[in-house]
Amino acid sequence: MQGYFNHMAAAGSGHENWSSRSAFILAAVGSAVGLGNLVRFPAEAGTNGGGAFVLFYIFCVVLIGLPVLLSEILIGRHGQAAAPSSFRKMAQESGGSKAWGMVASLGVFSAFLILSFYCVLGGWVLYYIGLFAADVLATGPTTGAFAGQSFEQVDSYFGAMVSDGLATGLLDVVFLGITVFFVARGVTGGIEKVAVYLMPAFFFLLVGITIYGMFGGALGQTVDYLFTFEPSKLTGEVMLAAVGQAFFSLSLGVAGMVTYGAYVGRDVNLASTSGIIAGADTAVALIAGLCIFPIVFVAGLEPSGGLGLMFQTLPHAFSDIPFGTLIGLAFFIMVAFAALTSSVSLMEAPTSWAMERLGLTRVSAAVSVTVAAGVLGVLSALSTGALSSFHPLGFIPMFEGLGILDALDTFTGKLTMPIGALLTAVFIGWVASRRLLDDENGLSGGLHHFWLFLVRWFCPLVLTLILFGGVFPKTTAQIFAAFN
Ligand code: PFF
């Protein structure tokens, strides 16, 4: 009932609100929890020294991610508009320049670029759902996955998929289609629905598969792998990887959380809500590690880094355990759910911008974003196959040798996301009026001052270092080497 009234009141002003605080939390956690938690975090933790990475990651979430997350949601909630207008409104009320709106415009643009390649990866996940579903149908649910097939055969699925531009391009369009189906239905009618149903389902599958994996007997090895803390492994590179991962995982620096913040009601305490979102995202990343590695270790496999962990190592691992084919299917369905709630938030940022700026209806705005992201997405999908030797930004050292998909990932992850987050922290720390922040942030006393200290000094400093490390990796490596 309350939701109904909120919806009606908001409809009158042309602006929708989440129907409840928990709906917002689920949607924001849905945005945060995605391929970053399930693919990137375990792979990065494994290859970057286990416990050293994990502990430093938690430190980054608390001291750098969380303050910026609170800032982004706060800017959105204050503005109650598309992200650039929300920035502009706060800037003007604080006596700052309207040009601050450009920070969010950059964010909206990054969200669009990330959407374009994220849905390609979402399509890959659909491909694996298809592989496992076909396998369950062929062999029944009790066997290991791909029974009777050789190691090389199982390994070859990934290569065959990425070089098949027709399949990956089509599946990219399918994943975008599912995303736009929910975005076009609006905040309460679509975006919220997908989060409210899929996030609990996701969590259920995650916990279920993790418990299943624990019976295999490799939990001790996993805990050693993920949590043994060796201070010597905490190198500069590991620290940069951890901060970058924290930002990607919390969906920061791309206007996504500003956009979702705009639908938050005035009565919601933003500080505690941000804490819940960051806590849930981190918990899922840690559980994902505890879910994946026992299965990998029981099969006697070496965990690989990057996408290989999910698309090659895990399918091998699933082939070695009882019910592996069914567990594998459940696993990839779970990944698809997580990716979908993230792609919905990535699409919402440019959609709300197009509605406001171009005066489009929600449906036309969402469909236009989809068409544009589809074109870029299909090109990205082709970049792992037919277009693999096309390196559009290859003349710039940091993009050397990268195809379209990798170039988009690098451009957003190493440039636009850190820039967006850095400028957001500077904006809140140095431009926004203290009175306004006081009214909005839900913090009091020492915590309020600590948050201000973090966004004024600590976050900008660390984000500048990340940016430098991303743009000048060689120089950074030399500097680190001099210290090691
Ligand atoms: N946080 C998502 C993940 O970990 O997969 C990725 C993401 C979603 C980044 C939404 C940015 C965003 F706006």
Tab-separated table of C-alpha atoms and ligand atoms in Angstrom:
chain	number	residue	atom	x	y	z
A	1	MET	CA	0.000	0.000	0.000
A	2	GLN	CA	2.714	2.374	1.027
A	3	GLY	CA	4.488	1.523	-2.181
A	4	TYR	CA	1.382	2.331	-4.162
A	5	PHE	CA	1.113	5.799	-2.634
A	6	ASN	CA	4.794	6.532	-3.114
A	7	HIS	CA	4.435	5.524	-6.690
A	8	MET	CA	1.402	7.721	-7.282
A	9	ALA	CA	2.909	10.734	-5.556
A	10	ALA	CA	6.067	10.351	-7.532
A	11	ALA	CA	4.213	9.853	-10.797
A	12	GLY	CA	2.577	13.230	-10.328
A	13	SER	CA	5.940	14.937	-10.203
A	14	GLY	CA	7.242	12.855	-13.097
A	15	HIS	CA	9.695	11.148	-10.753
A	16	GLU	CA	9.481	7.697	-9.247
A	17	ASN	CA	10.743	6.513	-5.877
A	18	TRP	CA	11.641	3.036	-4.625
A	19	SER	CA	8.652	1.562	-2.865
A	20	SER	CA	10.662	0.916	0.309
A	21	ARG	CA	14.118	1.188	1.822
A	22	SER	CA	14.651	-2.545	1.457
A	23	ALA	CA	13.745	-2.388	-2.226
A	24	PHE	CA	16.432	0.253	-2.670
A	25	ILE	CA	18.958	-1.814	-0.732
A	26	LEU	CA	18.250	-4.876	-2.872
A	27	ALA	CA	18.522	-2.862	-6.082
A	28	ALA	CA	21.796	-1.230	-4.996
A	29	VAL	CA	23.224	-4.537	-3.799
A	30	GLY	CA	22.055	-5.972	-7.113
A	31	SER	CA	24.031	-3.305	-8.928
A	32	ALA	CA	27.115	-3.886	-6.796
A	33	VAL	CA	27.021	-7.685	-6.826
A	34	GLY	CA	27.919	-8.879	-10.285
A	35	LEU	CA	30.645	-10.377	-12.414
A	36	GLY	CA	33.053	-8.285	-10.348
A	37	ASN	CA	32.301	-10.329	-7.232
A	38	LEU	CA	32.024	-13.702	-8.880
A	39	VAL	CA	34.769	-13.563	-11.479
A	40	ARG	CA	37.130	-10.740	-10.701
A	41	PHE	CA	37.374	-10.851	-6.934
A	42	PRO	CA	38.258	-14.553	-6.543
A	43	ALA	CA	40.651	-14.408	-9.495
A	44	GLU	CA	42.375	-11.260	-8.235
A	45	ALA	CA	42.556	-12.521	-4.671
A	46	GLY	CA	44.095	-15.773	-5.864
A	47	THR	CA	46.677	-14.249	-8.152
A	48	ASN	CA	47.535	-11.337	-5.881
A	49	GLY	CA	48.667	-13.144	-2.799
A	50	GLY	CA	45.501	-14.281	-1.038
A	51	GLY	CA	45.174	-12.897	2.483
A	52	ALA	CA	47.227	-9.780	1.820
A	53	PHE	CA	44.892	-8.824	-1.016
A	54	VAL	CA	41.716	-9.755	0.845
A	55	LEU	CA	42.561	-7.814	4.004
A	56	PHE	CA	43.682	-4.783	2.055
A	57	TYR	CA	40.523	-5.052	-0.047
A	58	ILE	CA	38.353	-4.847	3.071
A	59	PHE	CA	40.372	-1.847	4.236
A	60	CYS	CA	39.740	-0.166	0.845
A	61	VAL	CA	36.016	-0.856	0.965
A	62	VAL	CA	35.683	0.698	4.416
A	63	LEU	CA	37.978	3.691	4.033
A	64	ILE	CA	37.690	4.556	0.355
A	65	GLY	CA	34.717	2.788	-1.224
A	66	LEU	CA	32.159	3.413	1.489
A	67	PRO	CA	32.764	7.189	1.800
A	68	VAL	CA	32.435	7.593	-1.972
A	69	LEU	CA	29.355	5.344	-2.059
A	70	LEU	CA	27.686	7.514	0.577
A	71	SER	CA	28.669	10.617	-1.397
A	72	GLU	CA	27.171	9.309	-4.628
A	73	ILE	CA	23.872	8.217	-3.100
A	74	LEU	CA	23.676	11.504	-1.229
A	75	ILE	CA	24.148	13.604	-4.373
A	76	GLY	CA	21.400	11.617	-6.102
A	77	ARG	CA	18.969	11.761	-3.209
A	78	HIS	CA	19.468	15.486	-2.851
A	79	GLY	CA	18.969	16.152	-6.554
A	80	GLN	CA	16.118	13.685	-7.241
A	81	ALA	CA	17.017	13.898	-10.920
A	82	ALA	CA	19.280	12.302	-13.527
A	83	ALA	CA	22.884	12.261	-12.314
A	84	PRO	CA	24.221	15.373	-14.136
A	85	SER	CA	21.299	17.504	-12.918
A	86	SER	CA	21.757	16.215	-9.379
A	87	PHE	CA	25.409	17.285	-9.424
A	88	ARG	CA	24.473	20.658	-10.918
A	89	LYS	CA	21.770	21.263	-8.351
A	90	MET	CA	24.074	20.586	-5.434
A	91	ALA	CA	26.862	22.654	-6.992
A	92	GLN	CA	24.599	25.648	-7.484
A	93	GLU	CA	23.128	25.459	-4.000
A	94	SER	CA	26.662	25.335	-2.643
A	95	GLY	CA	27.810	28.345	-4.695
A	96	GLY	CA	29.905	26.160	-7.035
A	97	SER	CA	30.033	25.999	-10.815
A	98	LYS	CA	27.384	24.243	-12.889
A	99	ALA	CA	30.264	22.614	-14.745
A	100	TRP	CA	30.362	19.974	-11.989
A	101	GLY	CA	27.484	18.375	-13.841
A	102	MET	CA	30.115	17.179	-16.315
A	103	VAL	CA	31.476	14.749	-13.728
A	104	ALA	CA	28.198	12.899	-13.859
A	105	SER	CA	27.940	13.246	-17.636
A	106	LEU	CA	31.270	11.455	-17.825
A	107	GLY	CA	29.855	8.886	-15.417
A	108	VAL	CA	26.759	8.346	-17.549
A	109	PHE	CA	28.988	7.876	-20.570
A	110	SER	CA	31.141	5.325	-18.713
A	111	ALA	CA	28.039	3.474	-17.555
A	112	PHE	CA	26.991	3.252	-21.191
A	113	LEU	CA	30.402	1.938	-22.273
A	114	ILE	CA	30.509	-0.603	-19.442
A	115	LEU	CA	26.963	-1.695	-20.304
A	116	SER	CA	28.118	-2.353	-23.874
A	117	PHE	CA	30.797	-4.872	-22.924
A	118	TYR	CA	29.228	-6.152	-19.692
A	119	CYS	CA	26.313	-7.540	-21.688
A	120	VAL	CA	28.760	-9.347	-23.968
A	121	LEU	CA	30.093	-11.123	-20.878
A	122	GLY	CA	26.478	-11.670	-19.795
A	123	GLY	CA	25.969	-13.327	-23.185
A	124	TRP	CA	28.944	-15.617	-22.538
A	125	VAL	CA	27.286	-16.664	-19.289
A	126	LEU	CA	24.095	-17.481	-21.234
A	127	TYR	CA	26.204	-19.585	-23.629
A	128	TYR	CA	27.531	-21.632	-20.695
A	129	ILE	CA	24.022	-21.988	-19.285
A	130	GLY	CA	23.139	-23.485	-22.659
A	131	LEU	CA	26.152	-25.838	-22.582
A	132	PHE	CA	25.355	-27.093	-19.084
A	133	ALA	CA	21.596	-27.336	-19.732
A	134	ALA	CA	22.250	-29.440	-22.831
A	135	ASP	CA	24.600	-31.602	-20.780
A	136	VAL	CA	22.047	-32.138	-18.002
A	137	LEU	CA	19.498	-33.164	-20.614
A	138	ALA	CA	21.949	-35.514	-22.297
A	139	THR	CA	23.398	-37.274	-19.256
A	140	GLY	CA	20.925	-36.638	-16.435
A	141	PRO	CA	21.675	-34.540	-13.353
A	142	THR	CA	23.804	-36.930	-11.292
A	143	THR	CA	27.016	-37.179	-13.313
A	144	GLY	CA	29.935	-34.792	-13.424
A	145	ALA	CA	29.682	-32.234	-16.199
A	146	PHE	CA	30.590	-33.255	-19.739
A	147	ALA	CA	30.954	-36.930	-18.789
A	148	GLY	CA	33.097	-38.882	-21.190
A	149	GLN	CA	34.643	-35.811	-22.774
A	150	SER	CA	38.381	-35.220	-22.687
A	151	PHE	CA	40.050	-32.379	-20.787
A	152	GLU	CA	40.975	-30.756	-24.101
A	153	GLN	CA	37.410	-30.974	-25.333
A	154	VAL	CA	36.024	-29.207	-22.252
A	155	ASP	CA	38.829	-26.647	-22.502
A	156	SER	CA	38.014	-25.925	-26.115
A	157	TYR	CA	34.474	-24.680	-25.409
A	158	PHE	CA	35.751	-21.287	-24.343
A	159	GLY	CA	37.912	-20.735	-27.423
A	160	ALA	CA	35.111	-21.951	-29.665
A	161	MET	CA	32.683	-19.549	-28.015
A	162	VAL	CA	34.780	-16.377	-28.128
A	163	SER	CA	35.711	-16.901	-31.745
A	164	ASP	CA	32.083	-17.443	-32.740
A	165	GLY	CA	31.026	-13.831	-33.309
A	166	LEU	CA	27.559	-14.774	-34.483
A	167	ALA	CA	26.714	-16.627	-31.270
A	168	THR	CA	28.308	-14.125	-28.892
A	169	GLY	CA	26.854	-11.154	-30.790
A	170	LEU	CA	23.379	-12.681	-30.682
A	171	LEU	CA	23.641	-13.571	-27.018
A	172	ASP	CA	24.840	-10.034	-26.264
A	173	VAL	CA	21.648	-8.762	-27.893
A	174	VAL	CA	19.581	-11.272	-25.898
A	175	PHE	CA	21.178	-10.154	-22.629
A	176	LEU	CA	20.593	-6.502	-23.531
A	177	GLY	CA	17.018	-7.395	-24.441
A	178	ILE	CA	16.372	-8.924	-21.010
A	179	THR	CA	17.961	-5.864	-19.392
A	180	VAL	CA	15.862	-3.358	-21.329
A	181	PHE	CA	12.723	-5.358	-20.630
A	182	PHE	CA	13.080	-4.446	-16.950
A	183	VAL	CA	14.504	-0.933	-17.351
A	184	ALA	CA	11.715	0.103	-19.702
A	185	ARG	CA	9.123	-0.848	-17.072
A	186	GLY	CA	10.415	1.766	-14.673
A	187	VAL	CA	11.788	1.922	-11.179
A	188	THR	CA	9.079	0.166	-9.182
A	189	GLY	CA	7.585	-1.783	-12.075
A	190	GLY	CA	10.813	-3.291	-13.430
A	191	ILE	CA	14.162	-2.409	-11.846
A	192	GLU	CA	12.918	-3.060	-8.356
A	193	LYS	CA	11.118	-6.254	-9.347
A	194	VAL	CA	14.195	-7.803	-10.875
A	195	ALA	CA	16.200	-7.071	-7.723
A	196	VAL	CA	13.550	-8.174	-5.269
A	197	TYR	CA	13.134	-11.567	-6.943
A	198	LEU	CA	16.588	-12.273	-8.285
A	199	MET	CA	18.798	-11.170	-5.387
A	200	PRO	CA	17.285	-13.613	-2.874
A	201	ALA	CA	17.389	-16.345	-5.531
A	202	PHE	CA	21.010	-15.474	-6.201
A	203	PHE	CA	21.885	-15.619	-2.533
A	204	PHE	CA	20.137	-18.936	-2.080
A	205	LEU	CA	22.108	-20.461	-4.962
A	206	LEU	CA	25.388	-18.971	-3.720
A	207	VAL	CA	24.979	-20.345	-0.223
A	208	GLY	CA	23.688	-23.697	-1.537
A	209	ILE	CA	26.632	-24.237	-3.897
A	210	THR	CA	29.079	-23.077	-1.228
A	211	ILE	CA	27.719	-25.595	1.270
A	212	TYR	CA	27.857	-28.320	-1.362
A	213	GLY	CA	31.498	-27.427	-2.079
A	214	MET	CA	32.394	-27.564	1.612
A	215	PHE	CA	31.576	-31.270	1.745
A	216	GLY	CA	34.246	-31.936	-0.853
A	217	GLY	CA	36.986	-31.543	1.746
A	218	ALA	CA	39.045	-28.685	0.328
A	219	LEU	CA	37.782	-25.972	2.608
A	220	GLY	CA	41.008	-25.821	4.627
A	221	GLN	CA	43.068	-25.413	1.474
A	222	THR	CA	40.713	-22.647	0.310
A	223	VAL	CA	40.919	-20.783	3.587
A	224	ASP	CA	44.728	-21.000	3.423
A	225	TYR	CA	44.690	-19.805	-0.151
A	226	LEU	CA	42.359	-16.877	0.428
A	227	PHE	CA	43.224	-15.760	3.922
A	228	THR	CA	46.822	-16.604	4.814
A	229	PHE	CA	48.317	-13.229	5.393
A	230	GLU	CA	51.895	-12.769	4.253
A	231	PRO	CA	52.864	-9.126	4.666
A	232	SER	CA	55.575	-9.444	2.011
A	233	LYS	CA	52.861	-10.074	-0.589
A	234	LEU	CA	51.300	-6.677	-0.010
A	235	THR	CA	53.142	-4.939	-2.841
A	236	GLY	CA	52.174	-1.656	-4.477
A	237	GLU	CA	50.650	-3.523	-7.412
A	238	VAL	CA	48.510	-5.651	-5.084
A	239	MET	CA	47.289	-2.529	-3.299
A	240	LEU	CA	46.327	-0.835	-6.568
A	241	ALA	CA	44.538	-3.974	-7.742
A	242	ALA	CA	42.580	-4.075	-4.476
A	243	VAL	CA	41.435	-0.451	-4.638
A	244	GLY	CA	40.458	-0.751	-8.290
A	245	GLN	CA	38.502	-3.901	-7.552
A	246	ALA	CA	36.732	-2.257	-4.591
A	247	PHE	CA	35.537	0.599	-6.798
A	248	PHE	CA	34.378	-1.626	-9.614
A	249	SER	CA	32.608	-3.931	-7.218
A	250	LEU	CA	30.734	-1.111	-5.487
A	251	SER	CA	29.690	0.318	-8.888
A	252	LEU	CA	31.377	3.647	-8.127
A	253	GLY	CA	32.532	6.437	-10.392
A	254	VAL	CA	29.965	5.862	-13.145
A	255	ALA	CA	26.884	7.724	-11.911
A	256	GLY	CA	25.034	4.445	-11.325
A	257	MET	CA	24.687	4.954	-7.592
A	258	VAL	CA	23.878	8.654	-8.073
A	259	THR	CA	21.071	7.579	-10.387
A	260	TYR	CA	19.719	5.003	-7.922
A	261	GLY	CA	20.095	7.540	-5.089
A	262	ALA	CA	17.697	9.860	-6.905
A	263	TYR	CA	14.838	7.441	-6.203
A	264	VAL	CA	15.540	7.255	-2.462
A	265	GLY	CA	13.038	8.869	-0.113
A	266	ARG	CA	13.970	11.654	2.297
A	267	ASP	CA	13.375	9.504	5.353
A	268	VAL	CA	16.120	6.978	4.581
A	269	ASN	CA	19.324	7.151	6.626
A	270	LEU	CA	21.982	7.163	3.920
A	271	ALA	CA	24.971	6.316	6.102
A	272	SER	CA	23.596	3.086	7.534
A	273	THR	CA	22.086	2.142	4.185
A	274	SER	CA	25.431	2.625	2.406
A	275	GLY	CA	27.064	0.500	5.105
A	276	ILE	CA	24.617	-2.332	4.444
A	277	ILE	CA	25.190	-2.146	0.687
A	278	ALA	CA	28.986	-2.177	0.999
A	279	GLY	CA	28.851	-4.917	3.638
A	280	ALA	CA	26.616	-7.145	1.523
A	281	ASP	CA	28.759	-6.652	-1.565
A	282	THR	CA	31.924	-7.559	0.328
A	283	ALA	CA	30.290	-10.559	1.976
A	284	VAL	CA	29.231	-11.870	-1.434
A	285	ALA	CA	32.770	-11.432	-2.800
A	286	LEU	CA	34.210	-13.402	0.119
A	287	ILE	CA	31.578	-16.131	-0.100
A	288	ALA	CA	32.200	-16.339	-3.853
A	289	GLY	CA	35.819	-17.204	-3.053
A	290	LEU	CA	34.657	-19.846	-0.576
A	291	CYS	CA	32.230	-21.162	-3.192
A	292	ILE	CA	34.604	-21.459	-6.138
A	293	PHE	CA	37.958	-22.608	-4.777
A	294	PRO	CA	36.888	-25.738	-2.854
A	295	ILE	CA	35.414	-27.066	-6.100
A	296	VAL	CA	38.589	-26.190	-7.998
A	297	PHE	CA	40.916	-27.686	-5.381
A	298	VAL	CA	38.953	-30.899	-4.960
A	299	ALA	CA	39.390	-31.466	-8.675
A	300	GLY	CA	43.145	-31.003	-8.148
A	301	LEU	CA	43.242	-27.976	-10.436
A	302	GLU	CA	45.355	-24.858	-10.229
A	303	PRO	CA	43.158	-21.761	-10.087
A	304	SER	CA	43.753	-19.524	-13.068
A	305	GLY	CA	43.402	-15.762	-13.170
A	306	GLY	CA	40.955	-13.610	-15.080
A	307	LEU	CA	38.031	-14.971	-17.017
A	308	GLY	CA	39.757	-18.338	-17.371
A	309	LEU	CA	38.830	-19.110	-13.769
A	310	MET	CA	35.126	-19.058	-14.510
A	311	PHE	CA	34.974	-20.233	-18.090
A	312	GLN	CA	37.721	-22.872	-18.129
A	313	THR	CA	38.875	-23.912	-14.681
A	314	LEU	CA	35.396	-24.226	-13.194
A	315	PRO	CA	33.888	-26.306	-16.029
A	316	HIS	CA	36.803	-28.729	-15.568
A	317	ALA	CA	36.158	-28.761	-11.848
A	318	PHE	CA	32.442	-29.413	-12.332
A	319	SER	CA	33.302	-32.392	-14.492
A	320	ASP	CA	35.023	-34.038	-11.542
A	321	ILE	CA	32.292	-33.924	-8.911
A	322	PRO	CA	29.039	-35.816	-8.466
A	323	PHE	CA	26.064	-33.786	-9.686
A	324	GLY	CA	28.669	-31.525	-11.310
A	325	THR	CA	26.561	-30.925	-14.371
A	326	LEU	CA	23.591	-29.756	-12.313
A	327	ILE	CA	25.739	-27.694	-9.940
A	328	GLY	CA	27.465	-26.135	-12.942
A	329	LEU	CA	24.110	-25.203	-14.437
A	330	ALA	CA	22.967	-23.693	-11.128
A	331	PHE	CA	26.257	-21.832	-10.860
A	332	PHE	CA	25.972	-20.162	-14.252
A	333	ILE	CA	22.296	-19.310	-13.677
A	334	MET	CA	23.377	-17.633	-10.450
A	335	VAL	CA	26.063	-15.665	-12.301
A	336	ALA	CA	23.495	-14.572	-14.884
A	337	PHE	CA	21.178	-13.272	-12.137
A	338	ALA	CA	24.001	-11.250	-10.594
A	339	ALA	CA	25.069	-9.864	-13.964
A	340	LEU	CA	21.499	-8.905	-14.867
A	341	THR	CA	20.864	-6.811	-11.757
A	342	SER	CA	24.142	-5.005	-12.526
A	343	SER	CA	23.411	-4.435	-16.200
A	344	VAL	CA	20.007	-3.016	-15.239
A	345	SER	CA	21.719	-0.341	-13.143
A	346	LEU	CA	24.234	0.352	-15.902
A	347	MET	CA	21.384	0.925	-18.340
A	348	GLU	CA	19.367	3.060	-15.948
A	349	ALA	CA	22.026	5.790	-15.720
A	350	PRO	CA	22.011	6.701	-19.447
A	351	THR	CA	18.260	6.005	-19.674
A	352	SER	CA	17.338	8.506	-16.962
A	353	TRP	CA	19.708	10.995	-18.585
A	354	ALA	CA	18.067	10.540	-22.008
A	355	MET	CA	14.580	10.905	-20.498
A	356	GLU	CA	15.467	14.154	-18.833
A	357	ARG	CA	17.826	15.670	-21.359
A	358	LEU	CA	16.239	14.571	-24.612
A	359	GLY	CA	12.679	14.598	-23.306
A	360	LEU	CA	12.127	10.964	-24.344
A	361	THR	CA	9.632	8.650	-22.700
A	362	ARG	CA	11.191	5.929	-20.555
A	363	VAL	CA	10.548	3.281	-23.185
A	364	SER	CA	12.115	5.255	-26.048
A	365	ALA	CA	15.048	6.298	-23.868
A	366	ALA	CA	15.769	2.724	-22.757
A	367	VAL	CA	15.366	1.371	-26.278
A	368	SER	CA	17.698	4.027	-27.744
A	369	VAL	CA	20.354	3.203	-25.154
A	370	THR	CA	19.905	-0.486	-25.973
A	371	VAL	CA	20.343	0.032	-29.702
A	372	ALA	CA	23.515	2.083	-29.213
A	373	ALA	CA	24.923	-0.372	-26.653
A	374	GLY	CA	23.973	-3.217	-28.983
A	375	VAL	CA	26.047	-1.792	-31.841
A	376	LEU	CA	29.085	-1.303	-29.621
A	377	GLY	CA	28.433	-4.625	-27.933
A	378	VAL	CA	28.319	-6.615	-31.158
A	379	LEU	CA	31.596	-4.989	-32.212
A	380	SER	CA	33.043	-5.958	-28.803
A	381	ALA	CA	31.740	-9.481	-29.229
A	382	LEU	CA	33.459	-9.678	-32.612
A	383	SER	CA	36.676	-8.352	-31.107
A	384	THR	CA	37.454	-11.728	-29.546
A	385	GLY	CA	37.065	-13.399	-32.927
A	386	ALA	CA	36.860	-11.908	-36.404
A	387	LEU	CA	37.944	-8.421	-35.309
A	388	SER	CA	40.673	-9.578	-32.927
A	389	SER	CA	43.445	-7.803	-34.783
A	390	PHE	CA	41.579	-4.480	-34.804
A	391	HIS	CA	43.044	-2.389	-31.985
A	392	PRO	CA	41.161	0.924	-32.170
A	393	LEU	CA	43.234	2.787	-29.576
A	394	GLY	CA	46.402	0.767	-30.072
A	395	PHE	CA	48.443	3.895	-30.836
A	396	ILE	CA	48.152	4.920	-27.165
A	397	PRO	CA	50.570	2.909	-24.985
A	398	MET	CA	48.011	1.888	-22.353
A	399	PHE	CA	45.738	0.438	-25.058
A	400	GLU	CA	48.467	-1.264	-27.064
A	401	GLY	CA	47.388	-4.636	-28.416
A	402	LEU	CA	43.846	-4.386	-27.027
A	403	GLY	CA	40.769	-5.282	-29.051
A	404	ILE	CA	37.514	-3.360	-28.644
A	405	LEU	CA	36.247	-5.282	-25.611
A	406	ASP	CA	39.528	-5.053	-23.694
A	407	ALA	CA	39.973	-1.428	-24.732
A	408	LEU	CA	36.518	-0.551	-23.343
A	409	ASP	CA	37.306	-2.388	-20.122
A	410	THR	CA	40.649	-0.624	-19.759
A	411	PHE	CA	39.292	2.793	-20.747
A	412	THR	CA	36.525	2.662	-18.160
A	413	GLY	CA	38.339	0.744	-15.412
A	414	LYS	CA	41.619	2.616	-15.564
A	415	LEU	CA	40.467	6.060	-16.670
A	416	THR	CA	36.853	7.110	-16.447
A	417	MET	CA	35.867	5.241	-13.256
A	418	PRO	CA	38.794	6.505	-11.137
A	419	ILE	CA	38.377	10.020	-12.596
A	420	GLY	CA	34.640	9.972	-11.822
A	421	ALA	CA	35.190	8.735	-8.277
A	422	LEU	CA	38.065	11.160	-7.683
A	423	LEU	CA	36.036	14.168	-8.815
A	424	THR	CA	33.019	13.015	-6.798
A	425	ALA	CA	35.141	12.908	-3.641
A	426	VAL	CA	36.617	16.334	-4.420
A	427	PHE	CA	33.147	17.710	-5.099
A	428	ILE	CA	31.730	16.479	-1.796
A	429	GLY	CA	34.878	17.280	0.167
A	430	TRP	CA	35.589	20.737	-1.196
A	431	VAL	CA	32.597	22.141	-3.055
A	432	ALA	CA	29.358	20.923	-1.464
A	433	SER	CA	28.105	23.076	1.386
A	434	ARG	CA	28.645	21.637	4.856
A	435	ARG	CA	25.102	22.477	5.903
A	436	LEU	CA	23.698	20.508	3.057
A	437	LEU	CA	25.865	17.475	3.791
A	438	ASP	CA	24.956	17.723	7.448
A	439	ASP	CA	21.269	17.535	6.556
A	440	GLU	CA	21.624	14.601	4.215
A	441	ASN	CA	24.302	12.153	5.292
A	442	GLY	CA	22.787	10.549	8.374
A	443	LEU	CA	26.092	10.789	10.266
A	444	SER	CA	26.762	12.675	13.440
A	445	GLY	CA	29.673	13.712	15.620
A	446	GLY	CA	33.044	12.087	15.075
A	447	LEU	CA	31.882	9.866	12.217
A	448	HIS	CA	30.677	12.874	10.263
A	449	HIS	CA	34.082	14.525	10.619
A	450	PHE	CA	35.894	11.314	9.797
A	451	TRP	CA	33.840	10.917	6.613
A	452	LEU	CA	34.637	14.516	5.636
A	453	PHE	CA	38.317	13.889	6.254
A	454	LEU	CA	38.211	10.801	4.061
A	455	VAL	CA	36.449	12.475	1.126
A	456	ARG	CA	38.576	15.614	1.390
A	457	TRP	CA	42.009	14.080	1.709
A	458	PHE	CA	42.287	10.348	1.782
A	459	CYS	CA	40.039	9.307	-1.121
A	460	PRO	CA	41.376	11.946	-3.561
A	461	LEU	CA	44.952	10.990	-2.709
A	462	VAL	CA	44.428	7.265	-3.175
A	463	LEU	CA	42.335	7.743	-6.306
A	464	THR	CA	45.031	9.928	-7.841
A	465	LEU	CA	47.525	7.139	-7.182
A	466	ILE	CA	45.246	4.571	-8.838
A	467	LEU	CA	44.828	6.800	-11.834
A	468	PHE	CA	48.572	7.290	-12.132
A	469	GLY	CA	49.178	3.560	-11.699
A	470	GLY	CA	46.643	2.750	-14.429
A	471	VAL	CA	47.874	5.283	-16.966
A	472	PHE	CA	51.604	4.824	-16.352
A	473	PRO	CA	51.969	1.181	-15.381
A	474	LYS	CA	55.667	0.986	-16.329
A	475	THR	CA	56.722	4.040	-14.352
A	476	THR	CA	54.631	2.846	-11.425
A	477	ALA	CA	56.270	-0.571	-11.532
A	478	GLN	CA	59.703	1.095	-11.500
A	479	ILE	CA	58.739	3.234	-8.511
A	480	PHE	CA	57.445	0.194	-6.646
A	481	ALA	CA	60.558	-1.770	-7.524
A	482	ALA	CA	62.716	0.976	-6.008
A	483	PHE	CA	60.829	0.583	-2.730
A	484	ASN	CA	60.706	-3.214	-2.612
B	1	PFF	N1	29.568	-3.728	-9.571
B	1	PFF	C1	29.392	-4.540	-10.743
B	1	PFF	C2	30.156	-5.829	-10.569
B	1	PFF	O1	30.850	-6.004	-9.560
B	1	PFF	O2	30.087	-6.665	-11.456
B	1	PFF	C3	29.825	-3.826	-12.006
B	1	PFF	C4	29.184	-2.473	-12.170
B	1	PFF	C5	27.796	-2.370	-12.175
B	1	PFF	C6	29.950	-1.362	-12.270
B	1	PFF	C7	27.183	-1.127	-12.261
B	1	PFF	C8	29.374	-0.120	-12.368
B	1	PFF	C9	27.989	-0.010	-12.359
B	1	PFF	F1	27.414	1.163	-12.444
